[in-house]
Coordinates of C-alpha atoms in Angstrom, one line a residue:
M12 CA 68.1 75.8 10.2
S13 CA 69.8 72.7 11.5
S14 CA 71.2 72.5 15.0
L15 CA 74.7 72.1 13.6
E16 CA 74.3 75.4 11.7
Q17 CA 73.0 77.1 14.9
N18 CA 75.9 75.8 17.0
P19 CA 79.0 75.7 14.8
I20 CA 81.9 73.5 15.9
I21 CA 85.2 75.4 16.3
C22 CA 88.6 73.9 15.8
E23 CA 90.5 73.8 19.1
I24 CA 93.8 74.3 17.4
C25 CA 93.3 77.3 15.0
G26 CA 89.8 78.6 16.0
A27 CA 88.4 78.1 12.5
R28 CA 84.8 76.9 11.9
I29 CA 84.6 73.2 11.2
E30 CA 82.3 72.2 8.3
T31 CA 79.7 69.6 9.1
T32 CA 77.5 67.2 7.2
A33 CA 74.7 64.9 8.1
S34 CA 77.2 62.2 8.8
G35 CA 79.4 64.2 11.1
D36 CA 82.2 66.8 10.9
L37 CA 84.8 66.7 8.2
G38 CA 87.6 67.9 10.4
C39 CA 89.4 71.3 10.3
M40 CA 90.1 72.1 6.6
A41 CA 92.6 74.8 7.7
C42 CA 94.7 72.4 9.8
L43 CA 94.5 69.7 7.1
L44 CA 95.8 72.2 4.5
R45 CA 98.7 73.1 6.8
V46 CA 99.5 69.4 7.2
G47 CA 99.4 69.0 3.4
L48 CA 101.8 72.0 3.0
G49 CA 104.2 70.4 5.5
E50 CA 103.5 72.6 8.5
A51 CA 102.1 69.9 10.7
A52 CA 105.0 70.1 13.1
N53 CA 104.3 73.7 13.9
H54 CA 100.5 73.6 14.2
A55 CA 99.3 70.1 15.1
A56 CA 98.8 68.9 18.6
V57 CA 101.0 66.2 20.1
A58 CA 100.1 62.8 18.6
P59 CA 98.9 60.3 21.1
D60 CA 101.4 57.6 19.9
A61 CA 104.2 60.1 20.7
V62 CA 103.2 60.4 24.3
L63 CA 104.9 58.4 27.0
D64 CA 102.7 56.2 29.2
S65 CA 104.0 57.9 32.3
L66 CA 105.7 61.2 33.2
G67 CA 107.2 61.4 36.7
P68 CA 104.7 60.0 39.2
Y69 CA 101.8 60.3 36.7
V70 CA 100.6 57.3 34.7
I71 CA 98.1 58.0 31.9
V72 CA 94.9 56.0 32.3
R73 CA 93.8 53.8 29.4
R74 CA 90.2 53.1 28.4
E75 CA 88.8 49.6 28.1
D76 CA 89.9 49.4 24.5
G77 CA 93.5 50.1 25.5
T78 CA 93.7 53.6 24.1
L79 CA 94.9 56.5 26.2
W80 CA 92.1 58.3 28.0
E81 CA 92.2 61.7 26.2
L82 CA 90.2 64.5 27.9
G83 CA 90.8 67.2 25.3
R84 CA 93.2 68.8 22.9
G85 CA 94.0 72.3 21.8
A86 CA 96.7 74.7 20.5
M87 CA 98.9 74.0 23.6
G88 CA 98.8 70.2 23.5
V89 CA 96.7 67.3 24.7
T90 CA 95.2 66.6 28.1
Y91 CA 94.8 63.0 29.5
R92 CA 93.3 61.5 32.6
A93 CA 96.1 60.2 34.7
Q94 CA 96.8 58.5 38.0
D95 CA 99.1 60.2 40.5
N96 CA 100.8 57.2 42.1
S97 CA 102.4 59.3 44.9
L98 CA 99.1 60.7 46.3
Q99 CA 96.8 58.0 44.9
R100 CA 94.5 60.4 43.1
Q101 CA 93.4 61.0 39.5
V102 CA 94.5 64.2 37.8
A103 CA 94.3 65.9 34.4
L104 CA 97.7 65.7 32.8
K105 CA 98.5 68.3 30.1
I106 CA 101.2 67.3 27.7
I107 CA 102.7 70.6 26.3
K108 CA 103.6 70.7 22.6
T109 CA 107.4 70.1 22.4
D110 CA 107.8 72.9 19.8
L111 CA 106.5 75.4 22.4
A112 CA 108.7 74.4 25.3
G113 CA 111.8 73.7 23.3
R114 CA 114.9 72.0 24.8
S115 CA 117.2 75.0 25.4
A116 CA 118.1 76.1 28.9
E117 CA 116.5 79.5 28.2
A118 CA 113.2 77.8 27.2
R119 CA 113.2 75.6 30.4
E120 CA 113.9 78.6 32.5
R121 CA 111.0 80.5 31.0
F122 CA 108.7 77.5 31.4
I123 CA 109.5 77.0 35.0
R124 CA 109.2 80.7 35.8
E125 CA 105.7 80.9 34.2
A126 CA 104.8 77.6 35.8
R127 CA 105.6 78.8 39.3
A128 CA 103.5 81.9 38.8
A129 CA 100.5 79.9 37.5
A130 CA 100.8 77.2 40.2
A131 CA 100.5 79.9 42.9
L132 CA 96.9 80.7 41.8
R133 CA 94.3 79.2 44.2
H134 CA 90.6 79.9 43.7
P135 CA 87.4 77.9 43.8
N136 CA 86.7 78.8 40.2
V137 CA 90.1 77.8 38.9
A138 CA 91.3 74.2 38.4
T139 CA 94.2 73.9 40.8
V140 CA 97.6 73.2 39.3
Y141 CA 99.5 70.5 41.3
Q142 CA 102.8 70.2 39.5
F143 CA 104.8 71.3 36.4
G144 CA 107.7 69.4 35.1
I145 CA 110.0 68.5 32.2
D146 CA 110.8 64.9 31.5
E147 CA 114.6 64.8 31.3
E148 CA 114.8 62.0 28.8
S149 CA 112.3 63.2 26.2
G150 CA 112.4 67.0 27.0
Q151 CA 108.6 66.8 27.2
C152 CA 106.9 69.6 29.2
F153 CA 103.8 68.7 31.2
Y154 CA 101.7 69.8 34.1
A155 CA 99.2 68.1 36.3
M156 CA 96.0 69.8 37.5
E157 CA 92.8 69.2 39.3
L158 CA 90.6 66.7 37.5
V159 CA 87.2 68.4 37.0
E160 CA 84.4 65.9 36.4
G161 CA 81.8 67.3 34.0
E162 CA 81.8 68.9 30.6
T163 CA 83.3 72.0 29.0
L164 CA 81.1 75.0 28.2
D165 CA 81.8 74.3 24.5
E166 CA 80.5 70.7 24.9
R167 CA 77.4 71.9 26.7
V168 CA 76.5 74.4 24.0
R169 CA 77.1 71.8 21.3
R170 CA 74.9 69.3 23.2
T171 CA 72.0 71.5 24.2
G172 CA 72.3 74.7 22.2
P173 CA 72.6 78.2 23.5
L174 CA 72.1 78.6 27.3
D175 CA 69.5 80.8 29.0
V176 CA 70.4 84.3 30.2
R177 CA 70.2 83.5 33.9
A178 CA 72.7 80.6 33.6
V179 CA 75.1 82.6 31.5
I180 CA 75.2 85.5 34.0
E181 CA 76.0 83.0 36.8
I182 CA 78.7 81.4 34.6
A183 CA 80.1 84.9 33.8
R184 CA 80.1 85.9 37.5
Q185 CA 82.2 82.9 38.5
I186 CA 84.7 83.3 35.6
T187 CA 85.0 87.0 36.5
A188 CA 85.8 86.0 40.1
A189 CA 88.6 83.8 38.8
L190 CA 90.0 86.5 36.6
A191 CA 90.0 89.0 39.4
E192 CA 92.0 86.7 41.6
A193 CA 94.4 86.0 38.7
A194 CA 94.8 89.7 38.1
K195 CA 95.9 90.2 41.7
R196 CA 98.8 87.9 41.0
G197 CA 99.7 89.5 37.6
L198 CA 98.4 86.5 35.6
V199 CA 96.5 86.5 32.3
H200 CA 94.9 83.4 30.9
R201 CA 95.4 84.5 27.2
D202 CA 93.3 81.5 25.9
L203 CA 90.0 81.9 27.7
K204 CA 87.3 80.2 25.5
P205 CA 84.3 77.8 26.0
A206 CA 86.6 74.8 25.7
N207 CA 88.6 76.1 28.7
V208 CA 85.7 76.5 31.0
M209 CA 84.4 73.4 32.9
L210 CA 80.9 73.0 34.2
A211 CA 81.6 70.7 37.1
T212 CA 79.2 67.8 38.0
A213 CA 77.8 68.3 41.4
A214 CA 78.5 65.4 43.7
D215 CA 75.5 65.9 46.0
D216 CA 72.9 66.7 43.3
S217 CA 73.1 70.4 44.3
P218 CA 71.3 72.7 41.9
E219 CA 74.1 75.3 42.1
M220 CA 76.3 75.5 39.1
A221 CA 80.1 75.1 39.7
V222 CA 82.4 76.7 37.1
K223 CA 86.1 76.0 36.8
V224 CA 88.5 77.8 34.5
I225 CA 91.2 75.4 33.2
D226 CA 94.5 75.8 31.5
F227 CA 95.7 78.8 33.6
G228 CA 99.0 76.9 33.3
V229 CA 99.8 78.7 30.0
A230 CA 99.1 82.1 31.5
K231 CA 101.9 84.7 31.2
A232 CA 103.2 86.5 34.3
L233 CA 102.8 90.2 33.7
T234 CA 105.5 91.0 36.3
A235 CA 108.2 89.8 33.9
A236 CA 110.3 92.3 32.0
P237 CA 108.6 93.5 28.8
D238 CA 111.2 92.1 26.5
R239 CA 110.2 91.1 23.0
R240 CA 112.1 87.9 23.5
E241 CA 110.1 86.9 26.6
L242 CA 107.1 84.6 26.2
T243 CA 105.3 87.0 28.6
H244 CA 105.2 89.7 25.9
G245 CA 105.8 88.6 22.4
G246 CA 104.1 86.0 20.3
F247 CA 100.4 85.0 19.9
I248 CA 99.1 82.5 22.4
G249 CA 95.5 81.6 22.2
T250 CA 92.6 80.7 19.9
P251 CA 92.0 83.4 17.2
A252 CA 88.2 83.4 17.4
F253 CA 88.2 84.4 21.1
A254 CA 91.5 86.3 21.3
S255 CA 91.6 90.1 21.9
P256 CA 92.9 92.4 19.1
E257 CA 96.0 93.3 21.1
Q258 CA 97.1 89.6 21.2
F259 CA 97.7 89.8 17.4
T260 CA 100.1 92.7 17.9
D261 CA 103.3 93.3 19.9
A262 CA 101.3 95.1 22.7
P263 CA 101.4 93.7 26.2
V264 CA 98.2 92.3 27.6
D265 CA 96.5 92.4 31.0
V266 CA 93.2 91.2 32.5
R267 CA 91.3 93.4 30.0
S268 CA 92.4 90.9 27.3
D269 CA 90.8 88.1 29.2
I270 CA 87.7 90.3 29.6
Y271 CA 87.5 90.5 25.8
S272 CA 87.8 86.8 25.5
L273 CA 85.1 86.3 28.2
G274 CA 82.8 88.6 26.2
A275 CA 83.4 86.6 23.0
T276 CA 82.8 83.4 25.0
L277 CA 79.5 84.6 26.5
W278 CA 78.4 85.9 23.1
Y279 CA 78.9 82.4 21.7
V280 CA 77.2 80.7 24.6
L281 CA 74.1 83.0 24.4
S282 CA 73.7 83.0 20.6
G283 CA 75.6 80.0 19.2
H284 CA 77.6 82.4 17.0
L285 CA 81.0 84.0 17.1
P286 CA 80.8 87.8 17.3
F287 CA 83.5 88.4 14.7
G288 CA 83.8 85.0 12.9
D289 CA 87.2 83.4 13.1
R290 CA 89.1 86.5 14.3
A291 CA 88.3 89.9 15.9
G292 CA 87.8 92.8 13.6
A293 CA 87.5 96.6 13.9
R294 CA 83.8 96.7 13.4
P295 CA 80.7 96.9 15.6
P296 CA 79.6 93.4 16.8
P297 CA 76.4 92.0 15.2
I298 CA 74.0 92.6 18.0
E299 CA 71.2 91.2 15.9
Q300 CA 72.5 87.7 16.9
L301 CA 71.9 88.5 20.6
K302 CA 68.5 90.1 19.9
A303 CA 67.4 87.0 18.0
A304 CA 68.3 85.0 21.2
H305 CA 66.2 87.4 23.3
V306 CA 69.1 88.7 25.3
P307 CA 68.2 91.7 27.4
A308 CA 69.5 95.1 26.2
R309 CA 71.4 95.6 29.5
L310 CA 73.4 92.4 28.9
I311 CA 73.9 93.2 25.2
S312 CA 75.4 96.6 26.2
L313 CA 77.7 95.0 28.7
L314 CA 78.9 92.4 26.1
V315 CA 79.5 95.2 23.5
S316 CA 81.7 97.1 26.0
M317 CA 83.7 93.9 26.8
L318 CA 84.4 93.5 23.1
A319 CA 85.7 97.0 22.7
I320 CA 88.7 97.2 20.3
E321 CA 90.6 99.5 22.7
P322 CA 91.4 97.8 26.0
A323 CA 90.8 101.0 28.0
A324 CA 87.2 101.1 26.8
R325 CA 86.4 97.7 28.3
P326 CA 85.1 97.4 31.9
G327 CA 87.6 96.6 34.6
V328 CA 87.4 93.3 36.3
Q329 CA 85.9 94.7 39.5
D330 CA 83.4 96.9 37.5
L331 CA 82.4 93.8 35.5
A332 CA 81.9 91.8 38.6
A333 CA 79.6 94.5 40.1
K334 CA 77.5 94.8 37.0
L335 CA 77.0 91.0 36.7
E336 CA 76.0 90.8 40.4
A337 CA 73.5 93.6 39.9
M338 CA 72.0 91.9 36.9
Q339 CA 71.7 88.6 38.8
K340 CA 69.9 90.3 41.7
R341 CA 67.7 92.5 39.6
S342 CA 64.3 90.8 39.5
P343 CA 61.4 91.9 37.1
Q344 CA 59.5 93.4 40.1
R345 CA 62.5 95.3 41.3
R346 CA 63.2 96.6 37.8
L347 CA 59.6 98.0 37.6
L348 CA 59.9 99.7 41.0
A349 CA 63.3 101.1 40.2
A350 CA 62.2 102.5 36.9
A351 CA 59.1 104.1 38.5
G352 CA 61.2 105.7 41.2
I353 CA 64.1 107.2 39.4
L354 CA 62.9 107.9 35.8
V355 CA 62.2 111.6 36.3
F356 CA 65.2 112.2 38.6
A357 CA 67.6 110.5 36.1
S358 CA 66.4 112.6 33.2
A359 CA 66.6 115.8 35.1
A360 CA 69.9 115.0 36.7
A361 CA 71.5 114.1 33.3
Y362 CA 70.5 117.5 31.9
F363 CA 72.0 119.5 34.8
W364 CA 75.1 117.3 35.1
H365 CA 75.7 117.9 31.4
W366 CA 75.6 121.6 31.6
F367 CA 76.9 122.1 35.1
P368 CA 79.9 119.8 35.9
A369 CA 80.0 118.4 39.4
A370 CA 82.4 120.1 41.8
P371 CA 85.5 118.0 42.7
S372 CA 85.8 116.6 46.2
P373 CA 87.3 119.1 48.6
G374 CA 91.0 118.7 48.9
A375 CA 91.2 116.0 46.2
P376 CA 94.0 116.7 43.7
A377 CA 93.0 116.9 40.0
P378 CA 94.0 113.9 37.9
E379 CA 97.5 114.4 36.5
K380 CA 96.3 113.5 32.9
S381 CA 93.5 116.0 32.7
I382 CA 92.9 119.1 30.6
A383 CA 90.4 121.8 29.6
V384 CA 90.7 123.4 26.2
L385 CA 89.5 127.0 26.8
P386 CA 87.8 129.1 24.1
F387 CA 90.4 130.5 21.6
E388 CA 90.7 134.2 21.0
N389 CA 89.9 135.5 17.6
L390 CA 92.6 138.1 16.6
S391 CA 91.2 138.8 13.2
D392 CA 89.9 142.2 12.4
D393 CA 86.8 140.5 11.0
K394 CA 84.8 139.4 14.0
E395 CA 82.9 136.9 11.9
N396 CA 86.1 134.8 12.1
S397 CA 85.3 134.1 15.7
Y398 CA 83.4 131.0 14.4
F399 CA 86.6 129.8 12.8
A400 CA 88.6 130.2 16.0
A401 CA 85.9 128.3 17.8
G402 CA 86.1 125.6 15.2
V403 CA 89.9 125.2 15.7
Q404 CA 89.4 125.0 19.4
D405 CA 86.6 122.4 19.0
E406 CA 88.7 120.2 16.7
I407 CA 91.6 120.1 19.1
L408 CA 89.3 119.3 21.9
T409 CA 87.6 116.6 19.8
D410 CA 91.0 115.1 19.1
L411 CA 92.0 115.0 22.7
A412 CA 88.6 113.7 23.8
R413 CA 89.2 110.5 21.8
I414 CA 92.0 109.5 24.1
A415 CA 91.0 107.0 26.8
D416 CA 94.1 107.8 28.9
L417 CA 93.2 111.5 29.2
K418 CA 90.4 113.3 31.1
V419 CA 89.0 116.1 28.8
I420 CA 86.4 118.7 29.8
S421 CA 83.5 119.2 27.4
R422 CA 83.2 122.3 25.3
T423 CA 79.9 123.3 26.9
S424 CA 81.6 123.3 30.3
V425 CA 84.3 125.8 29.2
L426 CA 82.1 128.2 27.3
G427 CA 82.0 130.6 30.2
Y428 CA 85.8 131.1 30.3
A429 CA 86.1 133.6 27.5
P430 CA 89.6 134.8 26.5
N431 CA 90.8 137.7 28.7
T432 CA 93.9 138.6 30.6
N433 CA 92.4 138.3 34.1
R434 CA 91.6 134.6 34.1
D435 CA 92.7 132.9 37.3
L436 CA 94.1 129.6 36.2
R437 CA 94.2 128.1 39.7
E438 CA 90.5 128.9 40.2
I439 CA 89.7 127.4 36.7
G440 CA 91.7 124.3 37.6
R441 CA 89.8 123.8 40.8
A442 CA 86.4 124.5 39.2
L443 CA 86.9 122.1 36.3
D444 CA 89.0 119.6 38.3
V445 CA 91.9 119.6 35.8
A446 CA 95.7 119.9 36.1
Y447 CA 96.2 121.7 32.8
V448 CA 94.4 124.1 30.5
L449 CA 95.1 124.9 26.9
E450 CA 94.8 128.5 25.7
G451 CA 95.1 129.7 22.1
S452 CA 94.4 132.4 19.6
V453 CA 93.7 132.2 15.9
Q454 CA 94.4 135.0 13.4
P455 CA 93.3 134.3 9.8
R456 CA 94.6 136.9 7.3
G457 CA 94.0 136.4 3.6
G458 CA 95.1 132.9 2.7
Q459 CA 97.3 132.6 5.8
V460 CA 96.5 131.7 9.5
R461 CA 98.5 132.1 12.7
V462 CA 97.6 129.7 15.5
S463 CA 99.3 130.4 18.9
I464 CA 99.0 127.8 21.7
Q465 CA 100.2 127.6 25.3
L466 CA 99.8 124.7 27.7
L467 CA 99.5 125.9 31.3
D468 CA 99.7 124.0 34.7
T469 CA 96.8 125.2 36.8
R470 CA 98.4 124.1 40.0
T471 CA 101.5 126.3 39.6
N472 CA 100.1 128.9 37.1
T473 CA 103.2 128.2 34.9
Q474 CA 103.6 127.6 31.2
V475 CA 104.5 124.1 30.3
W476 CA 104.7 124.4 26.5
A477 CA 104.0 127.1 23.8
E478 CA 104.2 127.3 20.1
S479 CA 103.1 129.5 17.2
Y480 CA 102.2 128.1 13.8
D481 CA 102.2 130.2 10.6
R482 CA 100.6 128.2 7.8
D483 CA 98.5 128.4 4.8
L484 CA 94.8 128.4 5.7
A485 CA 94.4 125.0 4.1
D486 CA 97.0 123.6 6.5
V487 CA 95.1 124.5 9.7
F488 CA 93.9 120.9 10.1
A489 CA 97.5 119.7 10.3
V490 CA 98.1 122.3 13.0
Q491 CA 95.2 120.9 15.0
S492 CA 96.6 117.4 14.8
D493 CA 100.1 118.5 15.7
V494 CA 98.9 120.4 18.8
A495 CA 96.9 117.4 20.0
L496 CA 99.8 115.1 19.6
Q497 CA 102.2 117.5 21.2
I498 CA 99.9 117.7 24.3
T499 CA 99.8 113.9 24.6
S500 CA 103.6 114.0 24.6
E501 CA 103.9 116.7 27.2
L502 CA 101.4 115.0 29.5
Q503 CA 102.9 111.5 28.8
V504 CA 99.6 110.2 27.7
T505 CA 99.4 106.7 26.3
L506 CA 98.1 106.7 22.7
S507 CA 96.8 103.6 21.0
P508 CA 97.5 103.3 17.2
R509 CA 93.8 103.7 16.6
E510 CA 93.6 106.9 18.6
K511 CA 96.7 108.3 16.9
S512 CA 95.3 107.5 13.5
A513 CA 92.0 109.3 14.3
I514 CA 93.9 112.4 15.4
R515 CA 95.8 112.5 12.2
E516 CA 92.7 112.3 10.1
N517 CA 91.5 115.7 8.6
P518 CA 87.8 116.5 8.9
T519 CA 87.7 117.9 5.4
Q520 CA 90.0 119.4 2.8
D521 CA 87.6 122.4 2.2
V522 CA 88.4 125.3 4.5
V523 CA 85.2 127.1 3.6
A524 CA 83.1 124.0 4.3
F525 CA 84.9 123.7 7.7
D526 CA 84.0 127.4 8.5
L527 CA 80.4 126.7 7.7
Y528 CA 80.4 123.7 9.9
A529 CA 82.1 125.6 12.8
R530 CA 79.4 128.3 12.6
A531 CA 76.6 125.7 12.6
R532 CA 78.1 123.8 15.5
T533 CA 78.5 126.9 17.6
L534 CA 74.9 127.9 16.9
R535 CA 73.7 124.5 18.1
L536 CA 75.8 124.2 21.2
T537 CA 74.9 127.7 22.4
A538 CA 71.2 127.6 21.6
T539 CA 68.6 127.7 24.3
F540 CA 64.9 126.7 24.0
G541 CA 62.8 129.8 23.3
A542 CA 61.2 131.9 20.6
Q543 CA 64.3 132.1 18.5
F544 CA 65.1 128.4 18.8
K545 CA 63.5 127.3 15.5
D546 CA 64.8 130.1 13.4
R547 CA 68.3 129.6 14.8
F548 CA 68.2 125.9 14.0
L549 CA 66.8 126.4 10.6
Q550 CA 69.8 128.7 10.0
T551 CA 72.1 125.9 11.2
V552 CA 70.5 123.5 8.8
E553 CA 71.2 125.9 5.9
L554 CA 74.9 126.3 6.9
L555 CA 75.4 122.5 7.1
N556 CA 73.6 121.8 3.9
E557 CA 76.0 124.2 2.2
A558 CA 78.9 122.5 3.9
V559 CA 78.0 119.0 2.7
A560 CA 77.2 120.4 -0.7
R561 CA 80.8 121.7 -0.9
D562 CA 82.2 118.4 0.5
P563 CA 79.8 115.4 0.4
S564 CA 82.4 113.3 2.3
F565 CA 82.5 115.8 5.3
F566 CA 81.6 113.1 7.9
Q567 CA 81.4 115.4 10.9
A568 CA 79.1 117.9 9.1
W569 CA 76.6 115.0 8.3
C570 CA 76.6 114.0 11.9
E571 CA 75.9 117.6 13.0
L572 CA 73.2 117.9 10.4
A573 CA 71.5 114.8 11.7
A574 CA 71.7 116.2 15.3
V575 CA 70.0 119.4 14.3
Q576 CA 67.3 117.7 12.2
D577 CA 66.5 115.4 15.1
L578 CA 66.3 118.3 17.5
L579 CA 63.8 120.2 15.3
Y580 CA 61.7 117.0 15.1
S581 CA 61.8 115.9 18.7
A582 CA 61.3 119.4 20.2
G583 CA 58.1 119.8 18.2
Y584 CA 59.1 122.7 16.0
D585 CA 58.7 120.5 12.9
H586 CA 57.4 117.1 14.1
T587 CA 56.6 115.9 10.5
P588 CA 57.6 112.7 8.6
A589 CA 59.5 114.9 6.2
R590 CA 61.8 116.3 8.9
L591 CA 62.3 112.8 10.3
A592 CA 63.2 111.6 6.8
L593 CA 65.8 114.4 6.5
A594 CA 67.4 113.3 9.8
E595 CA 67.3 109.7 8.7
N596 CA 69.2 110.6 5.4
A597 CA 71.9 112.4 7.3
V598 CA 72.3 109.5 9.8
Q599 CA 72.6 106.9 7.0
T600 CA 75.1 109.1 5.1
A601 CA 77.3 109.3 8.2
L602 CA 77.1 105.6 8.8
R603 CA 77.9 104.9 5.2
L604 CA 81.0 107.2 5.3
H605 CA 82.4 105.9 8.6
P606 CA 80.3 103.0 10.0
E607 CA 82.9 102.1 12.7
A608 CA 83.4 105.7 14.1
G609 CA 82.2 106.4 17.6
L610 CA 80.6 109.7 16.3
A611 CA 78.5 107.8 13.8
Q612 CA 77.2 105.5 16.5
L613 CA 76.5 108.5 18.8
T614 CA 74.6 110.1 15.9
L615 CA 72.6 106.9 15.4
A616 CA 71.9 106.6 19.1
R617 CA 70.6 110.2 19.2
H618 CA 68.4 109.6 16.2
L619 CA 67.0 106.3 17.7
Y620 CA 66.2 108.2 21.0
Q621 CA 64.9 111.5 19.7
G622 CA 63.3 110.3 16.4
H623 CA 62.0 106.8 17.3
R624 CA 62.1 106.5 21.1
D625 CA 63.9 103.2 20.5
Y626 CA 65.7 103.1 23.9
D627 CA 67.1 99.6 23.7
R628 CA 68.8 100.1 20.3
A629 CA 69.9 103.6 21.3
R630 CA 71.6 102.3 24.5
I631 CA 73.5 99.7 22.5
A632 CA 74.7 102.2 19.9
L633 CA 75.8 104.5 22.8
Q634 CA 77.8 101.6 24.3
I635 CA 79.6 101.2 21.0
A636 CA 80.2 104.9 20.7
R637 CA 81.7 105.1 24.2
Q638 CA 84.5 102.7 23.1
T639 CA 86.1 105.5 21.0
L640 CA 84.6 108.5 22.6
P641 CA 85.5 108.1 26.3
N642 CA 85.2 111.8 27.1
N643 CA 82.2 112.8 25.0
A644 CA 79.8 114.8 27.2
E645 CA 76.9 114.4 24.7
A646 CA 77.2 110.6 24.9
L647 CA 77.2 110.7 28.7
A648 CA 74.2 113.0 28.8
L649 CA 72.3 110.8 26.3
I650 CA 73.0 107.8 28.5
G651 CA 71.4 109.7 31.4
Y652 CA 68.3 110.5 29.2

């Protein structure tokens, strides 16, 4: 493969890949097409011949051939080397596209407001902005910033190919420091990419790498009112290939959007590839690209978390800084010592923390947005329907556990709180460290079902909300979704469109298949190792096989079946290639049905760990799973293992 194919050239204006030949690049076909369609005025950068020789005290420097000394161009405009005649220093002068700034008083006011916020940012890893201005005669917006001698990160990759891991971690650490300082001031870059990161030339031949983030001048101040008409909120600003998913919607952005862009930038610098092509997509990133570049699994996991579709699933800027610093300090010798010292402890601790939740700090109040879904009471005369009640409870809990803005206690942690009239809610709240509990009862009768729900505040022992649903048995799934959505409303929980869509999705249309699945899941989660373990799990396999036979598209049942097959194999009850093949078939079926689902990735991670002892790939799959399963206790326990 040629070096041009390994290191694709990306259009600075639209983010599309530029086709290359042996004689050079052909230019951006997407931009050329827009020009041909008469859209050049909206998308092309400012033409050099349209730029004045001087703006305020700044005179653009010319090269020996008389042309303007252009430093770079992008979606926002063109940057030139210029001379500041007032202070007798050279600067980088950014000429903003006229169509962005406009000529109206409102546009000028917005520009100056944002400019003042950006100019206040001072940090060693940010190119300092000296002045913003608008030329009164031409209406041309511009700003002058620190001239950084060196090359952009994009130029370095195109010149030398992908960078080594140690250098990339250092670059990431310095960029993160810049983002942390910007976040303190409510600033978001919104166009972080390799072309906006400078590797400064050391004046004293120092081996230390100096990184400068440029173009913070187009950042949006988050302190502005979230009005759709404001530039701080509406409208896409940035380069599609490196922009976060929320930048293509009407959602407000914060530093987590820049963390996504940083993740895409580091991915490109390490592999020479873009993780999602020309624009982010709702699919797992192709980690094979990083593996081919021999990127350590720990760094791959971090990058995957930075590229999470949901902003809440990405690491915070302080957390990211701490992880990068830990990676930088962690030598091979220290890794071996650490692994030898904590391996047994970590495995044991993970098991006990999973089954016995840690007690909250004395006197610390429970998080306001926290809930435990207690076991539901079966009011049917047929005690066999207790499995169905457990299934309804489990589905509501599963729906709530998908929400990043809500703390949800796992099912295994609430199993001991069986329905009775003597439950002390205050004591339960203190033990589980939750502000609310959800109680319920289920009463199937013939083709009908009654589901009664009440949401209770554990701190005051008062009822917050209650409802009873009388529906056809086939409508029980809609009831589960309605309950979950009502709880989010009562607790004022922020729901992303993706989370809301997942809650609305029914597990199956077959009530009998759901009952079989509920029985099997209860058997697995309440099983203990011992003489009856194998027989109980073989019974679970039979129930799940019957469930997927009734509904071959029952995704959750396939995931549960894979979990049970893997347990039978890894625990030694049936450690045969045939059992492993059955587990593999269930895993692949789940991935085929919903490849992007967090539960599918958790199922894959469990299979890689228990079936193949492939820890690196299991850890990466877990990182992907955690993006949409923030409260899943099994994922947390498996991370510990």
